[in-house]
Coordinates of C-alpha atoms in Angstrom, one line a residue:
P1 CA 103.2 91.9 95.3
P2 CA 101.6 94.6 97.6
S3 CA 100.3 97.7 95.8
P4 CA 100.0 101.2 97.3
E5 CA 96.3 101.0 96.2
D6 CA 95.5 97.9 98.2
H7 CA 93.9 99.8 101.1
A8 CA 92.3 102.6 99.0
N9 CA 88.6 103.3 99.4
T10 CA 86.8 101.5 96.6
I11 CA 83.5 102.5 94.9
I12 CA 81.4 99.7 93.6
E13 CA 78.7 100.5 91.1
L14 CA 76.1 97.8 90.3
R15 CA 73.6 98.3 87.5
A16 CA 70.8 96.1 86.3
G17 CA 71.3 94.8 82.7
T18 CA 69.1 92.4 80.7
G19 CA 66.4 90.6 82.6
G20 CA 64.1 93.4 83.7
Q21 CA 62.8 93.1 87.2
E22 CA 64.7 89.9 87.8
A23 CA 68.0 91.7 87.0
M24 CA 67.0 94.3 89.5
L25 CA 66.4 91.7 92.2
F26 CA 69.9 90.2 91.3
V27 CA 71.4 93.6 91.9
A28 CA 69.8 93.6 95.4
D29 CA 71.1 90.1 96.0
C30 CA 74.7 91.2 95.0
V31 CA 74.5 94.3 97.2
R32 CA 73.5 92.2 100.2
M33 CA 76.4 89.8 99.3
Y34 CA 79.0 92.6 99.2
Q35 CA 77.7 94.1 102.4
L36 CA 77.9 90.7 104.2
Y37 CA 81.4 90.2 102.8
A38 CA 82.4 93.6 104.0
A39 CA 81.1 92.8 107.5
K40 CA 83.0 89.5 107.5
M41 CA 86.3 91.3 106.4
G42 CA 85.8 94.1 108.9
W43 CA 85.3 96.8 106.2
K44 CA 83.0 99.8 106.4
Y45 CA 80.5 100.5 103.6
E46 CA 78.6 103.6 102.8
P47 CA 75.8 103.8 100.2
L48 CA 76.4 106.7 97.8
S49 CA 73.4 106.3 95.5
A50 CA 70.5 103.9 94.9
T51 CA 67.6 103.7 92.6
E52 CA 65.0 101.2 93.8
S53 CA 62.7 99.1 91.6
D54 CA 59.0 98.3 92.3
L55 CA 59.7 94.7 93.6
G56 CA 62.4 95.6 96.1
G57 CA 65.4 95.4 93.8
F58 CA 67.7 98.2 92.5
K59 CA 68.1 99.6 89.1
E60 CA 71.5 100.8 90.3
Y61 CA 73.3 100.9 93.6
V62 CA 76.6 102.6 94.3
M63 CA 78.6 102.2 97.5
V64 CA 82.0 103.0 98.9
M65 CA 83.9 100.3 100.8
S66 CA 86.9 101.1 103.0
G67 CA 89.2 99.0 105.1
H68 CA 92.3 96.8 105.1
N69 CA 93.0 95.3 101.7
V70 CA 89.6 96.4 100.3
H71 CA 90.8 97.3 96.8
R72 CA 93.1 94.3 96.7
F73 CA 90.2 91.9 97.1
L74 CA 87.6 93.8 95.0
Q75 CA 89.6 95.1 92.1
Y76 CA 88.7 92.1 89.8
E77 CA 84.9 92.2 90.6
G78 CA 84.2 94.5 87.7
G79 CA 82.4 93.3 84.6
T80 CA 79.2 91.6 83.6
H81 CA 77.7 89.1 86.1
R82 CA 75.1 86.6 85.1
V83 CA 72.6 84.5 86.9
Q84 CA 70.3 81.7 85.6
R85 CA 67.5 80.8 87.9
V86 CA 63.7 80.5 88.2
P87 CA 62.8 83.9 89.4
D88 CA 60.1 84.8 91.9
T89 CA 58.4 86.8 89.1
E90 CA 58.0 83.6 86.9
A91 CA 54.7 81.8 87.1
Q92 CA 55.4 78.9 84.8
G93 CA 58.7 77.7 86.3
R94 CA 61.0 78.6 83.4
V95 CA 64.7 79.4 83.9
H96 CA 65.6 83.1 83.2
T97 CA 69.0 84.5 82.5
S98 CA 69.7 88.0 83.9
T99 CA 72.8 90.1 83.9
I100 CA 74.1 93.0 85.8
T101 CA 77.2 95.1 85.3
I102 CA 79.6 96.0 88.1
A103 CA 82.2 98.8 88.0
V104 CA 85.0 99.0 90.5
L105 CA 86.6 102.5 90.9
L106 CA 89.2 103.8 93.2
E107 CA 88.0 106.8 95.3
P108 CA 90.6 109.5 94.7
E109 CA 92.3 111.0 97.8
E110 CA 91.5 114.6 98.6
D111 CA 95.0 115.6 97.5
A112 CA 95.0 113.6 94.3
G113 CA 94.7 116.8 92.2
I114 CA 91.3 116.0 90.6
E115 CA 90.1 119.6 90.1
L116 CA 86.7 120.2 88.8
N117 CA 85.9 123.6 87.4
E118 CA 82.4 124.8 88.5
A119 CA 81.8 126.2 85.0
D120 CA 82.1 122.6 83.6
L121 CA 79.4 121.3 86.0
R122 CA 75.7 121.4 85.5
M123 CA 73.8 120.7 88.8
E124 CA 70.1 120.0 88.9
A125 CA 68.2 119.6 92.1
T126 CA 65.0 117.4 91.9
R127 CA 62.6 115.8 94.3
A128 CA 63.7 112.4 95.6
S129 CA 61.6 109.4 94.8
G130 CA 60.8 106.3 96.8
A131 CA 59.9 105.8 100.4
G132 CA 60.6 108.6 102.9
G133 CA 57.3 109.9 103.9
Q134 CA 56.1 113.5 103.4
H135 CA 59.6 114.9 103.4
V136 CA 60.2 113.4 99.9
N137 CA 57.6 115.5 98.2
K138 CA 58.4 118.8 100.0
T139 CA 62.1 119.5 99.2
D140 CA 64.4 119.3 96.2
S141 CA 67.0 117.2 97.9
A142 CA 68.1 114.8 95.1
V143 CA 71.0 116.0 93.0
R144 CA 72.2 115.2 89.5
I145 CA 75.6 116.6 88.4
T146 CA 76.7 116.4 84.8
H147 CA 80.4 117.0 83.9
I148 CA 79.9 118.8 80.5
P149 CA 83.3 118.1 78.9
T150 CA 83.0 114.3 79.4
G151 CA 79.2 113.9 79.5
I152 CA 79.5 111.9 82.8
A153 CA 76.3 112.3 84.9
V154 CA 75.9 111.2 88.5
F155 CA 72.8 111.1 90.7
C156 CA 72.3 111.0 94.4
Q157 CA 69.2 111.0 96.5
E158 CA 70.3 109.1 99.6
E159 CA 70.4 111.9 102.1
R160 CA 67.7 114.3 103.2
S161 CA 70.0 117.3 102.6
Q162 CA 70.8 118.6 99.2
H163 CA 74.3 119.6 100.4
K164 CA 75.1 116.0 101.6
N165 CA 73.7 114.6 98.3
R166 CA 75.9 117.0 96.3
D167 CA 79.0 116.0 98.3
K168 CA 78.3 112.3 97.7
A169 CA 77.6 112.9 94.0
M170 CA 80.9 114.9 93.7
R171 CA 82.8 112.0 95.3
L172 CA 81.4 109.6 92.6
L173 CA 82.1 112.1 89.8
R174 CA 85.7 112.6 90.9
A175 CA 86.2 108.8 91.0
K176 CA 84.8 108.4 87.5
I177 CA 87.0 111.2 86.1
A178 CA 90.0 109.8 87.9
E179 CA 89.3 106.4 86.3
I180 CA 89.2 108.0 82.8
E181 CA 92.6 109.7 83.5
R182 CA 94.1 106.4 84.8
A183 CA 92.9 104.6 81.6
K184 CA 94.4 107.3 79.4
K185 CA 97.8 107.0 81.2
K186 CA 97.7 103.2 81.0
Q187 CA 96.9 103.4 77.2
A188 CA 99.8 105.8 76.7
I189 CA 102.1 103.4 78.5
D190 CA 100.8 100.4 76.7
S191 CA 101.2 102.0 73.3
K192 CA 104.9 102.6 74.0

């Protein structure tokens, strides 16, 4: 049956697992697949955070998707995804197995009551890495925020502005904390 969360903004977090560079290339393939699927479904997507690898893949990639039935169709995508193929990085033609992990999180609404105490947050500003020209080496625009009580850390370097990166990192941090709260409530209900 329809759920009130069917149309909620959904954060998808893809991380390379075993397989080294090939796993990072698989992350890039999956990111492209989700972006093409979003275009086909008429959804919008916004990158929140990305860490590129040397060969054009991603160590991690986090994006927000929004649109009609977005969470309904993506809620079961989470977990470990595996690919077996002869990678571009293989000279002898052997089949490699690579894995990535995908986490699917609901982005909490502004009025969801997820309050973060500034005293519980440790924010670090660093220089962004990767392509971007001279601007990358001049400003501390990348942001890492750690929620001290839970130990959750998020990182964002997508924007040229430290404030925009902080806002995106806070969105991701709120989603992760909201997911922990949802899991606690579900466990309490399941134990009863």
